[in-house]
Structure formats: C-alpha cells, structure tokens
Coordinates of C-alpha atoms in Angstrom, one line a residue:
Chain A
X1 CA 107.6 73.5 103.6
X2 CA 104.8 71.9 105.6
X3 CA 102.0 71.4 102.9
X4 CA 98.3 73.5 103.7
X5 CA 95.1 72.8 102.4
X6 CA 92.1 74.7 102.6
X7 CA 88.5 75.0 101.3
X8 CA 87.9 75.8 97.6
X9 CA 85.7 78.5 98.2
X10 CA 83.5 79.7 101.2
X11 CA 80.4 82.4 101.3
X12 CA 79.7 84.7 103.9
X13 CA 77.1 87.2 104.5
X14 CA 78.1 90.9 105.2
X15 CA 78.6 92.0 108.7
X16 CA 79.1 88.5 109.8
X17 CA 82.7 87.0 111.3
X18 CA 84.2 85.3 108.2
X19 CA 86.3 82.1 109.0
X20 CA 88.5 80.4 107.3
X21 CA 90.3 77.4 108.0
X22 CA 93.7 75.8 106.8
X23 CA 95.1 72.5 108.2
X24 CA 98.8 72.4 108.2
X25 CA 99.1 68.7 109.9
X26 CA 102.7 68.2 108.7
X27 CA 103.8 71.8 110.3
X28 CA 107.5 71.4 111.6
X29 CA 108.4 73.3 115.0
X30 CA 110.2 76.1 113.2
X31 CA 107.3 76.8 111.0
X32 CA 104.8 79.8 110.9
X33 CA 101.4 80.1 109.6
X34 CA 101.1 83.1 107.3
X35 CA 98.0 84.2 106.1
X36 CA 98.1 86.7 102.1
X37 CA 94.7 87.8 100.4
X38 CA 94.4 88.6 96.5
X39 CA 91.5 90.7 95.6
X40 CA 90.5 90.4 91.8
X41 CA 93.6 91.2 89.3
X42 CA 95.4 92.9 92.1
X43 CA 99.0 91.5 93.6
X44 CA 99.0 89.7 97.1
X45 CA 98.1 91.4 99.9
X46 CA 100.1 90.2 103.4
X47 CA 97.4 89.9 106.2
X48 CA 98.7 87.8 109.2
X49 CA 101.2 85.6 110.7
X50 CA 101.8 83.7 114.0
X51 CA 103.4 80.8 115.5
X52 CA 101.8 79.3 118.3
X53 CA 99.9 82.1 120.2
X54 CA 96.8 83.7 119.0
X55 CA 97.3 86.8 116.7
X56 CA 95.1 89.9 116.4
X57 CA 96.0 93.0 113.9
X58 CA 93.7 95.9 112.3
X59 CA 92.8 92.8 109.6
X60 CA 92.2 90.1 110.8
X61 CA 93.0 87.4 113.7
X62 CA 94.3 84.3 113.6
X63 CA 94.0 81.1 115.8
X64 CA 96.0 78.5 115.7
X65 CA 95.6 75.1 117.5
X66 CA 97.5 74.2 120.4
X67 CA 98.6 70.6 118.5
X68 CA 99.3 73.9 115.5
X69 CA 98.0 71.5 113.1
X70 CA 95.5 73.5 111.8
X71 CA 94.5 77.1 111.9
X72 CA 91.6 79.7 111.3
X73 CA 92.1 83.1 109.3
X74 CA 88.9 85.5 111.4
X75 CA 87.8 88.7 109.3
X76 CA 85.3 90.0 112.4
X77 CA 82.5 92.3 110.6
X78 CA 83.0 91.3 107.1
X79 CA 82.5 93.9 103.9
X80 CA 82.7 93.6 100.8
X81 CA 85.6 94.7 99.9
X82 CA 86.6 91.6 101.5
X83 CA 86.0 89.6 98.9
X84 CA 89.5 88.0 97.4
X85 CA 91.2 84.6 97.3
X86 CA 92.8 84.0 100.8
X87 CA 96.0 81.7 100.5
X88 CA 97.6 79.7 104.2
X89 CA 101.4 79.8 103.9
X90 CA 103.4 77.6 106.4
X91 CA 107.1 78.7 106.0
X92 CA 109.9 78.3 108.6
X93 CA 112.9 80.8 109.2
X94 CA 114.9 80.6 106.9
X95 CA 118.8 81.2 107.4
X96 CA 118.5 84.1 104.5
X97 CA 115.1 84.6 104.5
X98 CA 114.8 84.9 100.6
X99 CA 112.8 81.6 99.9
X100 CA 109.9 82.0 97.8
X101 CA 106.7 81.9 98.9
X102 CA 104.4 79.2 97.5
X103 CA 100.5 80.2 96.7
X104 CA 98.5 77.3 96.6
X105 CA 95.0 77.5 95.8
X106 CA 93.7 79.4 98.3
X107 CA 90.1 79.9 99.6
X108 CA 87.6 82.2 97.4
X109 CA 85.5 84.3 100.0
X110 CA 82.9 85.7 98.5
X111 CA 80.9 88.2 101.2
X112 CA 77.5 88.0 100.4
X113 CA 75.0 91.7 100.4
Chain B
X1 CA 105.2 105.7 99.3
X2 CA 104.6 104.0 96.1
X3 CA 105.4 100.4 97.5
X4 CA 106.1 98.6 94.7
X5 CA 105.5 100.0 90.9
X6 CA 105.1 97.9 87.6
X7 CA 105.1 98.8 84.1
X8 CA 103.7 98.2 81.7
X9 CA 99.8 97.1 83.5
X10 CA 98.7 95.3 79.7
X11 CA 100.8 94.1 76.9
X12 CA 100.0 92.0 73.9
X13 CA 103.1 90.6 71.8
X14 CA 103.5 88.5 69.1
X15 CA 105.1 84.8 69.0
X16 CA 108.7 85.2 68.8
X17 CA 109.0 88.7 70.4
X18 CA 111.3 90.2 72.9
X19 CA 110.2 92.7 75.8
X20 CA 110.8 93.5 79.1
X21 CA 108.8 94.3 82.5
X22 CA 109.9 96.8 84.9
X23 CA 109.5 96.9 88.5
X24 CA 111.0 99.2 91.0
X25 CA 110.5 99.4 94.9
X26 CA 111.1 102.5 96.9
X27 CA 110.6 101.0 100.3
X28 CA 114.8 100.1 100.2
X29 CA 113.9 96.1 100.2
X30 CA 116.7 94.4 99.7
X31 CA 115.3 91.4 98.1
X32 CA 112.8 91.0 94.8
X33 CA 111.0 88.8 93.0
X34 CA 109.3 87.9 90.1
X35 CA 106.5 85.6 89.8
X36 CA 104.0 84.5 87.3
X37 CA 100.2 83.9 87.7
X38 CA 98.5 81.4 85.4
X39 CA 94.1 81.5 85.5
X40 CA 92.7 79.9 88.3
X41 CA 96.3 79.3 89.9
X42 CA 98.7 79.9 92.7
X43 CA 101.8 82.0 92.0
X44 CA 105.1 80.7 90.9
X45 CA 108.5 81.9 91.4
X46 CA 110.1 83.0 88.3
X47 CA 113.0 84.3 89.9
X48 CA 114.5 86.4 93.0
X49 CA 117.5 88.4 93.6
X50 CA 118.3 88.7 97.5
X51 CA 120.2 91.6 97.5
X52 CA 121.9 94.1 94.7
X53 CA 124.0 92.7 92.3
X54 CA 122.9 89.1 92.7
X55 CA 120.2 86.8 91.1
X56 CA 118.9 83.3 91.1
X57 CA 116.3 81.0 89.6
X58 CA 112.8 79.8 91.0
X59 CA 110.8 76.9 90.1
X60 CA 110.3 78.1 86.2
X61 CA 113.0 79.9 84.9
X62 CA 113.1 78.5 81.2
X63 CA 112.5 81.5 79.3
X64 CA 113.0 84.8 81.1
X65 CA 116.3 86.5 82.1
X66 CA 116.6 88.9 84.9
X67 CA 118.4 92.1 85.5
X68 CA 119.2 93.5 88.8
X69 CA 119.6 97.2 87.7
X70 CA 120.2 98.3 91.3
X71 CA 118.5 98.1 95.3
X72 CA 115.4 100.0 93.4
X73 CA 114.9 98.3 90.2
X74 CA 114.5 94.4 89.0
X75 CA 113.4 93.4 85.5
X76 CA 112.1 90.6 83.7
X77 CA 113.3 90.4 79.9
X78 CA 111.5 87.4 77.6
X79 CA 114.1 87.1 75.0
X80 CA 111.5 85.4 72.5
X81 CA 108.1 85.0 73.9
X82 CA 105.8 82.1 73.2
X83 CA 102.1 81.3 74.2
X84 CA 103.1 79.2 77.1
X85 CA 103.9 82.6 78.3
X86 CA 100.3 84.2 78.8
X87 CA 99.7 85.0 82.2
X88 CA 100.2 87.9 84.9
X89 CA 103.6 88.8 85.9
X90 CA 103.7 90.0 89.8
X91 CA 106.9 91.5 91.1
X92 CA 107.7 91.7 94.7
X93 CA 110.1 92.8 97.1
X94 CA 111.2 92.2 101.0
X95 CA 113.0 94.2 103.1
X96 CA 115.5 93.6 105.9
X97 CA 113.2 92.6 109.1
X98 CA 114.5 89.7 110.8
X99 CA 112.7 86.6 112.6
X100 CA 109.5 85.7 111.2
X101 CA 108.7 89.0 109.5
X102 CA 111.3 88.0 106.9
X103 CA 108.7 85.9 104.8
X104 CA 106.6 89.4 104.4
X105 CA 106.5 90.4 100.4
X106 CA 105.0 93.3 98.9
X107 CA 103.4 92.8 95.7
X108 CA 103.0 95.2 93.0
X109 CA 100.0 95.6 90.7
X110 CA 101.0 93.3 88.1
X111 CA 101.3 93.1 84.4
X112 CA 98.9 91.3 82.2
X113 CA 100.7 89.8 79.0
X114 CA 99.2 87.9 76.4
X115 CA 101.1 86.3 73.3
X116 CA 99.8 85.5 70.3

C-alpha cells in the first residue's frame, strides 16, 4: 500500500470549511484514496473515497490532484460534532477484497466554538 | 439495523485469565474483522475471516484465537491474557460490493479491556 502522511493535528473554527490534507506521493495507478473518521472512544466511521475525479457526498468532499499525489478531505460548514481523528487510506483493488485496512495516525480536527 | 454489535463495552481481567469478545453483524457482510487499538495509535489487524467457515491472521495474532460462529457472529477468545493486552478491541465487517467499495468496513462500538 502506497504510504499517506498527514498533519498531526489541525484546528478549525465552527462554521468554517475544514481541510485536511494527505500526500500519498507513492500512490500506484490502481490505488484509491479513502478517507475514515473516529470520534472519541467510538469505532471508525467510513467518510469518502475516490480515484482520480473529485468526490462530493452528504459528508464531505474530496479532491484529489490531477498528478493524485496528494489529496484534501473538505468538511464545508464545520460543527462540532466534527471533531474526531481523520485517518487517509490509499488501498488498491484487491482480487478478494478482504485486506485489512491500515490506520495510521491520522489528523486530530478539533472545531473550535 | 443494528450495524455491527459488541459485547462486552468494558472488561477488567486479571493476568493469566481467559475471556472472549463477541461481535455479530446483521447487515449479511460476508467478511469480519478484529482489530486492536492501543492509546494514541492507529488500528491493527488482529485477524479477519473473509467469508463463513474461514479465518486468517493479521499483523498481530500472538495471543488471540478466533471463531467464526457463522455469516452473523465472529469472536475473539484470549486464552490467557497478559498486560501487553490492554487496549480497545474494534470488530468490523464488509459486505459483498464489488470495485472500490470493497475496502468499506463498518465498525462496531468497541470493547475497552484492561489486564491487570
């Protein structure tokens, strides 16, 4: 798997975009970006995911650059309930599909009254 | 739906006891995992079963055995648990969408062990 690395942590006041960036420089051509959120003491939460095009969902969107070596996780009007550990996850197709995933350290957004 | 359910949230134990964590998915998934979450860390694979009747190891095994009971249920037994073992337990399970939606998990809740 293509390795990520992101920001330790990041602050953003409430009602603002939140953005959070990964760089993936080593992504292969098979690879997607996959974006998971854990809020405090709760299990991972699946957000996103895209390949080469811009993605947009009720969460979030994400934008990936056209060399795809680096992308950015957008949460548009931030709350706080946004607050959580955001993890990049670069993980091709696999031919079963049951590979784990691997957290890294993520990003701590903390959204800011 | 319930997604995915774990029991027990909270357990203490002692060094040298035995117990087992339960999870169960009613989405039909075919494929569940365990994983384990140390303080300030990303999660590791424990172990996954792809599909009913079959299991394999993750990155950190030693320890733990796994059962899986049927497409519903997967559990995680420590035959003789050890402080090295602290940490939260997160099961998770994946169903049967194809192309890139295959690297979709749903977590459950977790269970917070401590050994003393």
């Amino acid at each position: 798997d293509a390795k990520t690395t992101q920001p330790p942590s990041m602050d953003c006041a409430e009602g603002r975009a939140a953005n959070l960036p990964c760089n993936h420089s080593t992504i292969s051509g098979n690879e997607y970006v996959y974006w998971y959120r854990q809020i405090h003491s709760q299990g991972p939460q699946y957000i996103i995911h895209g390949l080469k095009n811009n993605e947009t969902n009720e969460m979030a969107s994400l934008i990936i650059t056209e060399d795809r070596k680096s992308s950015t996780l957008i949460l548009p009007h931030a709350t706080l309930r946004d607050t959580a550990v955001y993890y990049c996850i670069v993980r091709p197709l696999g031919r079963f599909g049951n590979e784990k995933l691997t957290f890294g350290t993520g990003t701590r957004l903390t959204i800011i009254p | 739906n319930a997604g995915v359910t774990q029991t027990p949230k909270f357990q203490v134990l002692k060094t040298g006891q035995s117990m087992t964590l339960q999870c169960a998915q009613d989405m039909n998934h075919n494929s569940m995992y365990w994983y384990r979450q140390d303080p300030g860390m990303g999660l590791r694979l424990i172990y996954y079963s792809a599909s009913e009747g079959t299991t394999d190891k993750g990155e950190v095994p030693n320890g733990y055995n796994v059962s899986r009971l049927n497409k519903r249920e997967f559990s995680l037994r420590l035959e003789s648990a050890a402080p090295s073992q602290t940490s939260v337990y997160f099961c998770a399970s994946r169903g049967l969408a194809g192309g890139p939606a295959k690297n979709i998990q749903y977590f459950g809740a977790g269970t917070r062990l401590s050994v003393l």
